[in-house]
Amino acid sequence: MLTDPAEAAGKHAAEWLNGLAERKISPNASVDELRAAFGHGLPEGSADPATVIAELAEDAGPGLLATASPRFFSFVVGGSLPVAVAADWLTTAWDQNAGLYAAAPAAMVAEEVAAGWLTDLLGLPASVSTGFVTGCQMANTTGLAAGRHAVLQRAGWDVETRGLAGSPGVRVVVGGERHATIDRALRLLGLGTQQVAVVPADGQGRMRADHLARVLDADDSTPTIVCAQLGNVNTGALDPIADIVELAHRRGAWVHVDGAFGLWAAASPSLAPLVAGAEGADSWATDAHKWLNVPYDSGLVFCADPGAHRAAMGVQASYLIHAEHQERDAMDFNPEFSRRARGFPVYAALRSLGRGGVADLVDRCCALARRFATALEAADGVEVCNDVVLNQVLVRFPGRDGDADRRTPAVVHAVQADGTCWLSGTVWQGRPAMRVSVSNWSTTPADVDRSVAAILRCAEAVG
Ligand SMILES: Cc1ncc(COP(=O)(O)O)c(C=O)c1O
């Protein structure tokens, strides 16, 4: 029995990581079993830390979904690169409060360097400011907060001091297939659904640029933000970003890009043309915990107007030690005050992969998504209902009777129960579909083939 809790955790973590490729992906325990396992009364006294860790691993084990498995294709969940996991452990052990340079000098410089690498890889202007946030939800919120500041500032209104009441207002133009986090970001920023104008999307989920001009021209006086999307969560489709930037800028609007995973196309020479023109936007949100495959939680926001970014997020307090010589104080670019030094795993992942490794990771996932699509489409009673432009595949199962609406959710359920691979369902433009997202560094062609065989076996069994 190990007596050091860190050693005990290392042993359990290694067992988990080493077993990922072969373990059953779905959890084995019901909610009642988990509550019974965890639900001790609050202990009156202390317990041996190594024993607590051993028991935690035992209690949690049956309730863990193996999201880092090479055959986990649900949501858009990348696995974690071993180097990023290791850097994350160091981050925990170092326990830096990475809000200020004064409190976390190494963390701030690692973020500064990683930010430079990221802007280079993602093809963004070198002068952008960067925030390492918890995920794309907060990256969207931060980018939109900077946009809210900038468009109101141009209208002579300082939203940070005067608030929104009595302001000229902000109109937000979004696509019909935007991600749910955009709406929540707007709620958090005091921008209600009545201030949102929706541009219809096409059959792949792309904003219709031909409708955008009309929507923009319907109101040429209200300060405006346009939200574009690179990578629809269902289809992977990318908005026509060059046209959107051009149309929006011609009318003085701010362009925010939600590129949670799609912005990473810019890191692949073969896919970069899909996002050409994105560099002309004003703010960009993406994730490191998706396609860069670092552990949760790790999102990124970039802003072409560092002054607006800082105006929206900056914070001062007399007891803090603010940077005096342009050192990075992350809390000026983040919505958090105290914060984890989440730049370390990003830095380690980028340093380990290099430019070529990131491009290869993105290309490989897309090639594997096409492999999925080709194999599934070739089977009877299966249809792929999106253009597989990135790493997302949408599948329906019409079967022999053509009743895909009944069959598709049943196949998803059967695949989850089977456990060979794990994916989930969605409703795409009113019809149920199965989503396949390939985002994990460790997924191989053999994993895809094994998963396709399991999906087809389940579809056959559903009948
Ligand atoms: C397009 C898009 N935007 C935003 C998000 C939210 O990202 P996060 O879960 O990191 O907050 C997602 C998540 O899948 C997404 O696909």
Coordinates of C-alpha atoms and ligand atoms in Angstrom, one line a residue:
M1 CA 0.0 0.0 0.0
L2 CA 1.5 3.4 -1.1
T3 CA 1.6 6.0 1.7
D4 CA 2.3 9.0 -0.5
P5 CA -1.0 10.4 -2.1
A6 CA 0.8 11.7 -5.2
E7 CA 2.4 8.3 -5.8
A8 CA -1.0 6.6 -5.3
A9 CA -2.6 9.0 -7.7
G10 CA 0.2 8.4 -10.2
K11 CA -0.3 4.7 -10.0
H12 CA -4.1 4.9 -10.6
A13 CA -3.7 7.5 -13.3
A14 CA -1.2 5.3 -15.2
E15 CA -3.5 2.3 -14.9
W16 CA -6.3 4.4 -16.3
L17 CA -4.3 5.9 -19.1
N18 CA -2.7 2.6 -20.1
G19 CA -6.0 0.8 -20.2
L20 CA -7.8 3.5 -22.3
A21 CA -7.4 1.9 -25.7
E22 CA -9.1 -1.4 -24.6
R23 CA -11.4 -0.6 -21.7
K24 CA -15.2 -0.4 -22.2
I25 CA -16.0 3.2 -22.9
S26 CA -19.3 3.5 -21.1
P27 CA -19.6 3.6 -17.3
N28 CA -20.7 0.5 -15.5
A29 CA -22.4 2.1 -12.5
S30 CA -25.9 3.5 -12.1
V31 CA -26.5 6.8 -10.3
D32 CA -27.7 5.0 -7.2
E33 CA -24.6 2.9 -7.1
L34 CA -22.4 6.0 -7.5
R35 CA -24.3 7.8 -4.8
A36 CA -23.8 4.8 -2.5
A37 CA -20.1 4.6 -3.3
F38 CA -19.4 8.3 -2.7
G39 CA -22.1 9.1 -0.2
H40 CA -20.4 8.7 3.1
G41 CA -21.4 11.1 5.8
L42 CA -19.1 14.0 6.3
P43 CA -16.2 12.5 8.2
E44 CA -15.7 13.8 11.8
G45 CA -12.0 13.2 11.7
S46 CA -9.2 13.0 9.3
A47 CA -8.3 10.0 7.1
D48 CA -5.0 8.8 5.6
P49 CA -4.5 10.8 2.3
A50 CA -3.2 7.8 0.3
T51 CA -6.1 5.8 1.4
V52 CA -8.5 8.5 0.4
I53 CA -6.9 8.6 -3.1
A54 CA -7.1 4.8 -3.4
E55 CA -10.8 4.8 -2.4
L56 CA -11.5 7.7 -4.6
A57 CA -10.1 5.8 -7.6
E58 CA -12.1 2.7 -6.6
D59 CA -15.4 4.7 -6.1
A60 CA -15.1 6.8 -9.3
G61 CA -13.8 4.0 -11.6
P62 CA -17.2 2.5 -12.5
G63 CA -18.7 5.9 -13.1
L64 CA -16.0 7.2 -15.5
L65 CA -16.8 7.7 -19.2
A66 CA -13.6 7.0 -21.1
T67 CA -13.7 10.2 -23.1
A68 CA -10.0 10.0 -24.0
S69 CA -10.4 6.6 -25.5
P70 CA -9.3 6.4 -29.2
R71 CA -12.9 5.2 -30.0
F72 CA -14.8 8.0 -28.2
F73 CA -16.5 10.1 -31.0
S74 CA -19.1 12.0 -29.1
F75 CA -19.4 15.8 -28.6
V76 CA -16.1 17.3 -29.8
V77 CA -13.8 15.8 -27.2
G78 CA -10.1 15.4 -27.9
G79 CA -8.1 13.0 -25.9
S80 CA -5.1 14.4 -24.0
L81 CA -1.6 14.2 -25.3
P82 CA 0.6 12.5 -22.8
V83 CA 2.9 15.5 -22.7
A84 CA 0.0 17.8 -22.0
V85 CA -1.3 15.5 -19.2
A86 CA 2.2 15.5 -17.6
A87 CA 2.5 19.3 -17.9
D88 CA -1.0 19.5 -16.3
W89 CA 0.2 17.5 -13.3
L90 CA 3.2 19.8 -12.9
T91 CA 0.7 22.8 -13.1
T92 CA -1.3 21.3 -10.3
A93 CA 1.8 20.6 -8.2
W94 CA 3.2 24.1 -8.8
D95 CA -0.2 25.5 -7.9
Q96 CA 0.6 29.0 -9.3
N97 CA -2.1 31.7 -9.1
A98 CA -1.7 32.8 -12.7
G99 CA -3.5 36.1 -12.6
L100 CA -0.5 38.3 -12.3
Y101 CA 3.1 38.2 -13.4
A102 CA 4.1 39.0 -9.8
A103 CA 2.4 35.8 -8.6
A104 CA 3.3 33.4 -11.4
P105 CA 6.2 34.7 -13.5
A106 CA 7.0 31.5 -15.3
A107 CA 3.4 30.8 -16.1
M108 CA 3.0 34.3 -17.6
V109 CA 6.0 33.9 -19.8
A110 CA 5.0 30.4 -20.9
E111 CA 1.6 31.9 -21.9
E112 CA 3.2 34.8 -23.7
V113 CA 5.3 32.5 -25.8
A114 CA 2.5 30.0 -26.4
A115 CA 0.2 32.9 -27.4
G116 CA 2.8 33.9 -30.1
W117 CA 3.0 30.3 -31.3
L118 CA -0.8 30.1 -31.5
T119 CA -1.3 33.3 -33.4
D120 CA 1.3 32.1 -35.9
L121 CA -0.2 28.6 -36.2
L122 CA -3.8 30.0 -36.5
G123 CA -2.8 32.6 -39.0
L124 CA -3.9 35.5 -36.9
P125 CA -2.2 39.0 -36.8
A126 CA 0.9 39.0 -34.6
S127 CA -0.4 42.0 -32.7
V128 CA -3.5 40.2 -31.2
S129 CA -4.0 40.0 -27.5
T130 CA -4.6 36.5 -26.0
G131 CA -6.6 35.1 -23.1
F132 CA -6.2 31.5 -21.8
V133 CA -9.7 30.9 -20.6
T134 CA -11.7 27.9 -19.4
G135 CA -13.2 26.9 -22.7
C136 CA -14.9 28.3 -25.8
Q137 CA -17.9 29.4 -23.8
M138 CA -15.8 31.9 -21.9
A139 CA -13.7 32.7 -25.0
N140 CA -16.9 33.7 -26.8
T141 CA -18.0 35.7 -23.8
T142 CA -14.7 37.5 -23.6
G143 CA -14.4 38.2 -27.4
L144 CA -18.0 39.5 -27.4
A145 CA -17.3 41.6 -24.3
A146 CA -14.4 43.2 -26.2
G147 CA -16.7 43.7 -29.2
R148 CA -19.4 45.3 -27.1
H149 CA -16.9 47.7 -25.7
A150 CA -15.5 48.6 -29.1
V151 CA -18.8 49.2 -31.0
L152 CA -20.3 51.3 -28.2
Q153 CA -17.0 53.2 -27.8
R154 CA -17.3 54.2 -31.4
A155 CA -20.8 55.4 -30.7
G156 CA -19.4 57.6 -27.9
W157 CA -20.6 55.3 -25.1
D158 CA -18.3 53.8 -22.5
V159 CA -20.2 50.6 -21.5
E160 CA -17.8 49.7 -18.7
T161 CA -18.6 52.9 -16.7
R162 CA -22.1 53.6 -17.9
G163 CA -23.6 50.1 -18.4
L164 CA -26.1 49.3 -21.1
A165 CA -29.1 51.1 -19.8
G166 CA -29.6 54.2 -21.9
S167 CA -26.9 53.2 -24.4
P168 CA -27.4 53.3 -28.1
G169 CA -27.8 49.5 -27.8
V170 CA -25.9 46.7 -29.5
R171 CA -27.3 44.6 -32.4
V172 CA -25.8 41.1 -32.7
V173 CA -26.1 39.3 -36.0
V174 CA -25.7 35.5 -35.8
G175 CA -26.2 32.6 -38.0
G176 CA -29.2 30.3 -37.7
E177 CA -26.9 27.3 -36.7
R178 CA -24.7 29.2 -34.2
H179 CA -23.5 27.3 -31.1
A180 CA -25.6 27.5 -27.9
T181 CA -22.7 29.2 -26.1
I182 CA -23.1 32.3 -28.2
D183 CA -26.6 32.9 -26.9
R184 CA -25.4 32.3 -23.3
A185 CA -22.5 34.7 -23.8
L186 CA -24.9 37.3 -25.0
R187 CA -27.1 36.7 -21.9
L188 CA -24.2 37.1 -19.7
L189 CA -23.3 40.4 -21.4
G190 CA -26.8 41.9 -21.0
L191 CA -27.7 41.4 -24.7
G192 CA -31.1 39.8 -25.0
T193 CA -32.6 37.8 -27.7
Q194 CA -34.5 40.8 -29.0
Q195 CA -31.2 42.4 -29.9
V196 CA -30.2 39.4 -32.0
A197 CA -30.8 39.3 -35.7
V198 CA -30.6 35.8 -37.2
V199 CA -29.2 35.2 -40.7
P200 CA -30.5 31.9 -42.2
A201 CA -28.1 29.0 -42.6
D202 CA -27.8 26.7 -45.6
G203 CA -28.3 23.0 -45.5
Q204 CA -24.8 22.5 -44.0
G205 CA -25.3 25.0 -41.3
R206 CA -23.3 27.9 -42.9
M207 CA -24.4 31.5 -42.5
R208 CA -25.9 32.6 -45.8
A209 CA -23.7 35.6 -46.8
D210 CA -26.2 36.6 -49.4
H211 CA -28.7 37.2 -46.6
L212 CA -26.2 38.9 -44.3
A213 CA -26.0 42.1 -46.4
R214 CA -29.8 42.4 -46.2
V215 CA -29.9 41.9 -42.4
L216 CA -27.1 44.4 -41.9
D217 CA -28.7 47.0 -44.1
A218 CA -32.0 46.7 -42.2
D219 CA -30.5 48.9 -39.5
D220 CA -27.5 51.1 -40.3
S221 CA -27.5 53.1 -37.0
T222 CA -27.2 50.6 -34.1
P223 CA -23.7 49.5 -33.2
T224 CA -23.3 46.0 -34.5
I225 CA -21.4 42.8 -33.8
V226 CA -21.5 39.9 -36.3
C227 CA -20.8 36.4 -35.0
A228 CA -19.4 34.0 -37.5
Q229 CA -18.8 30.3 -36.9
L230 CA -15.9 28.1 -38.1
G231 CA -16.9 24.5 -37.5
N232 CA -20.6 23.7 -36.9
V233 CA -20.8 21.3 -34.0
N234 CA -22.9 18.9 -36.0
T235 CA -21.6 19.1 -39.6
G236 CA -18.2 20.8 -39.2
A237 CA -19.2 23.3 -41.8
L238 CA -17.5 26.7 -41.9
D239 CA -19.1 30.0 -42.5
P240 CA -18.0 32.0 -45.6
I241 CA -15.7 34.0 -43.4
A242 CA -14.0 36.2 -46.0
D243 CA -17.4 37.4 -47.3
I244 CA -18.7 38.0 -43.8
V245 CA -15.7 40.0 -42.7
E246 CA -15.9 42.1 -45.8
L247 CA -19.7 42.8 -45.6
A248 CA -19.5 43.5 -41.8
H249 CA -16.5 45.8 -41.9
R250 CA -17.9 47.8 -44.8
R251 CA -20.7 48.7 -42.4
G252 CA -18.5 49.3 -39.4
A253 CA -19.5 46.1 -37.5
W254 CA -17.2 44.1 -35.2
V255 CA -16.7 40.4 -36.3
H256 CA -16.4 37.8 -33.7
V257 CA -15.4 34.2 -34.8
D258 CA -16.5 31.2 -32.9
G259 CA -13.9 28.7 -34.1
A260 CA -14.0 26.2 -31.2
F261 CA -12.5 23.5 -33.3
G262 CA -12.8 24.8 -36.9
L263 CA -10.2 27.6 -36.5
W264 CA -7.6 24.8 -36.2
A265 CA -8.0 24.2 -39.9
A266 CA -5.7 27.2 -40.3
A267 CA -2.9 25.1 -38.8
S268 CA -3.0 22.6 -41.7
P269 CA -1.6 23.8 -45.0
S270 CA -4.1 21.6 -46.9
L271 CA -7.2 22.9 -44.9
A272 CA -6.2 26.5 -44.3
P273 CA -8.0 27.7 -47.5
L274 CA -11.3 26.7 -45.7
V275 CA -10.7 29.5 -43.2
A276 CA -9.0 32.1 -45.5
G277 CA -10.1 35.6 -44.5
A278 CA -10.6 34.7 -40.8
E279 CA -7.5 36.7 -40.0
G280 CA -9.4 39.9 -40.9
A281 CA -11.9 39.4 -38.0
D282 CA -11.8 41.3 -34.7
S283 CA -12.0 38.6 -32.1
W284 CA -11.6 34.8 -32.3
A285 CA -12.6 32.1 -29.8
T286 CA -11.3 28.6 -29.9
D287 CA -10.4 25.6 -27.7
A288 CA -7.2 24.0 -26.8
H289 CA -9.0 21.1 -25.0
K290 CA -10.6 20.0 -28.2
W291 CA -8.3 19.7 -31.2
L292 CA -5.0 20.5 -29.5
N293 CA -5.7 17.7 -27.1
V294 CA -4.8 19.2 -23.8
P295 CA -6.7 18.4 -20.6
Y296 CA -9.8 20.3 -19.6
D297 CA -10.3 23.2 -19.1
S298 CA -8.5 25.2 -21.8
G299 CA -10.0 27.7 -24.2
L300 CA -8.4 30.6 -26.0
V301 CA -9.6 34.1 -27.0
F302 CA -7.7 36.4 -29.3
C303 CA -8.5 40.1 -30.0
A304 CA -7.3 42.3 -32.8
D305 CA -7.9 45.3 -30.5
P306 CA -5.9 44.7 -27.3
G307 CA -7.2 48.0 -25.9
A308 CA -10.9 46.8 -26.3
H309 CA -9.9 43.4 -24.8
R310 CA -8.3 45.0 -21.8
A311 CA -11.1 47.6 -21.4
A312 CA -13.6 44.7 -21.2
M313 CA -11.6 42.4 -18.9
G314 CA -8.9 44.5 -17.1
V315 CA -9.1 44.8 -13.3
Q316 CA -7.2 46.8 -10.7
A317 CA -7.0 46.6 -6.9
S318 CA -4.8 48.3 -4.5
Y319 CA -3.5 45.1 -2.9
L320 CA -2.5 43.6 -6.2
I321 CA 1.0 43.9 -7.7
H322 CA 0.3 45.0 -11.3
A323 CA 3.0 44.6 -13.9
E324 CA 5.1 47.7 -14.4
H325 CA 7.1 46.8 -17.5
Q326 CA 4.7 45.2 -19.9
E327 CA 4.9 41.8 -18.3
R328 CA 1.8 39.8 -18.9
D329 CA -0.9 40.0 -16.2
A330 CA -3.4 37.4 -17.4
M331 CA -6.3 38.8 -15.4
D332 CA -6.4 41.7 -17.8
F333 CA -7.4 39.4 -20.6
N334 CA -9.5 36.8 -18.7
P335 CA -12.8 36.9 -16.9
E336 CA -11.2 35.1 -13.9
F337 CA -9.3 36.7 -11.1
S338 CA -7.4 33.9 -9.5
R339 CA -6.8 31.3 -12.1
R340 CA -5.0 28.0 -12.9
A341 CA -1.8 28.3 -14.9
R342 CA -3.5 26.6 -17.8
G343 CA -0.9 27.9 -20.3
F344 CA 1.7 25.3 -19.3
P345 CA -0.1 22.3 -20.9
V346 CA -0.8 24.4 -24.0
Y347 CA 2.9 25.4 -24.2
A348 CA 4.0 21.8 -23.7
A349 CA 1.6 20.4 -26.3
L350 CA 2.8 23.0 -28.9
R351 CA 6.5 22.5 -28.0
S352 CA 6.1 18.7 -28.3
L353 CA 4.0 18.6 -31.6
G354 CA 5.6 21.6 -33.3
R355 CA 4.0 23.1 -36.4
G356 CA 4.2 19.9 -38.3
G357 CA 2.7 17.8 -35.5
V358 CA -0.3 20.1 -35.1
A359 CA -1.0 20.1 -38.8
D360 CA -0.6 16.3 -38.8
L361 CA -3.1 15.9 -35.9
V362 CA -5.7 18.0 -37.6
D363 CA -5.2 16.3 -41.0
R364 CA -5.3 12.8 -39.5
C365 CA -8.6 13.4 -37.7
C366 CA -10.1 14.7 -40.9
A367 CA -8.8 11.8 -42.9
L368 CA -10.3 9.4 -40.3
A369 CA -13.6 11.2 -40.4
R370 CA -13.7 10.7 -44.2
R371 CA -12.8 7.0 -43.6
F372 CA -15.9 6.7 -41.3
A373 CA -18.1 8.4 -43.9
T374 CA -16.9 6.3 -46.8
A375 CA -17.3 3.0 -44.9
L376 CA -20.7 3.9 -43.5
E377 CA -22.1 5.2 -46.7
A378 CA -21.1 2.0 -48.5
A379 CA -23.4 0.0 -46.2
D380 CA -27.1 -0.6 -47.0
G381 CA -29.6 1.4 -45.0
V382 CA -27.1 4.1 -43.9
E383 CA -26.8 7.6 -45.2
V384 CA -24.2 10.3 -44.4
C385 CA -26.1 13.6 -44.4
N386 CA -23.3 16.2 -44.4
D387 CA -20.4 17.2 -46.6
V388 CA -17.4 15.9 -44.5
V389 CA -15.2 18.9 -44.8
L390 CA -13.5 18.6 -41.4
N391 CA -13.8 16.0 -38.6
Q392 CA -17.5 15.7 -38.2
V393 CA -19.8 13.1 -39.7
L394 CA -23.6 13.1 -39.4
V395 CA -25.3 9.7 -40.1
R396 CA -28.8 8.5 -40.4
F397 CA -30.2 5.0 -40.6
P398 CA -33.2 4.7 -42.9
G399 CA -32.9 0.9 -42.9
R400 CA -35.1 -1.3 -45.0
D401 CA -38.4 0.6 -44.2
G402 CA -36.9 4.1 -44.7
D403 CA -37.9 5.1 -41.1
A404 CA -34.6 6.9 -40.2
D405 CA -36.4 9.0 -37.5
R406 CA -37.3 5.9 -35.5
R407 CA -34.2 3.9 -36.2
T408 CA -31.4 6.5 -35.8
P409 CA -31.8 7.1 -32.0
A410 CA -32.2 3.4 -31.5
V411 CA -28.9 2.7 -33.2
V412 CA -27.2 5.4 -31.2
H413 CA -28.5 3.8 -28.0
A414 CA -27.4 0.4 -29.1
V415 CA -23.9 1.6 -30.0
Q416 CA -23.5 3.2 -26.6
A417 CA -24.7 0.0 -24.9
D418 CA -22.3 -2.1 -27.0
G419 CA -19.3 -0.1 -25.8
T420 CA -16.9 -0.7 -28.6
C421 CA -17.0 3.0 -29.4
W422 CA -19.1 5.8 -28.0
L423 CA -20.9 8.5 -29.9
S424 CA -24.1 10.4 -29.4
G425 CA -27.2 11.7 -31.2
T426 CA -28.4 15.1 -32.3
V427 CA -31.3 16.6 -34.1
W428 CA -30.1 18.2 -37.4
Q429 CA -32.5 20.5 -39.1
G430 CA -35.4 18.8 -37.4
R431 CA -34.3 15.2 -37.9
P432 CA -32.5 12.8 -35.6
A433 CA -28.9 12.0 -36.6
M434 CA -25.9 10.2 -35.1
R435 CA -22.8 12.5 -34.7
V436 CA -19.3 11.2 -35.2
S437 CA -16.5 13.6 -34.2
V438 CA -12.9 12.5 -34.7
S439 CA -10.7 14.7 -32.5
N440 CA -8.3 12.4 -30.6
W441 CA -4.6 12.2 -31.3
S442 CA -4.6 8.4 -30.5
T443 CA -7.4 7.3 -32.9
T444 CA -6.1 5.0 -35.6
P445 CA -7.6 3.7 -38.9
A446 CA -8.1 0.3 -37.0
D447 CA -10.1 2.1 -34.4
V448 CA -12.4 3.6 -37.1
D449 CA -12.8 0.2 -38.8
R450 CA -13.6 -1.5 -35.5
S451 CA -16.1 1.2 -34.7
V452 CA -17.8 1.1 -38.1
A453 CA -18.2 -2.7 -37.7
A454 CA -19.8 -2.2 -34.3
I455 CA -22.1 0.6 -35.6
L456 CA -23.2 -1.6 -38.5
R457 CA -23.7 -4.6 -36.2
C458 CA -25.9 -2.5 -33.9
A459 CA -27.8 -1.1 -36.8
E460 CA -28.5 -4.7 -38.1
A461 CA -29.6 -5.7 -34.6
V462 CA -32.0 -2.7 -34.3
G463 CA -33.7 -4.0 -37.4
Ligands
LIG1 C1 -18.7 25.8 -32.3 C2 -18.6 25.7 -30.8 N1 -18.6 26.8 -30.0 C3 -18.5 26.7 -28.7 C4 -18.4 25.5 -28.1 C5 -18.3 25.4 -26.6 O1 -17.0 25.1 -26.2 P1 -16.6 24.7 -24.7 O2 -17.3 23.5 -24.4 O3 -15.1 24.6 -24.7 O4 -17.1 25.9 -23.8 C6 -18.4 24.3 -28.8 C7 -18.4 23.0 -28.2 O5 -18.5 21.9 -28.8 C8 -18.5 24.4 -30.2 O6 -18.5 23.3 -31.0

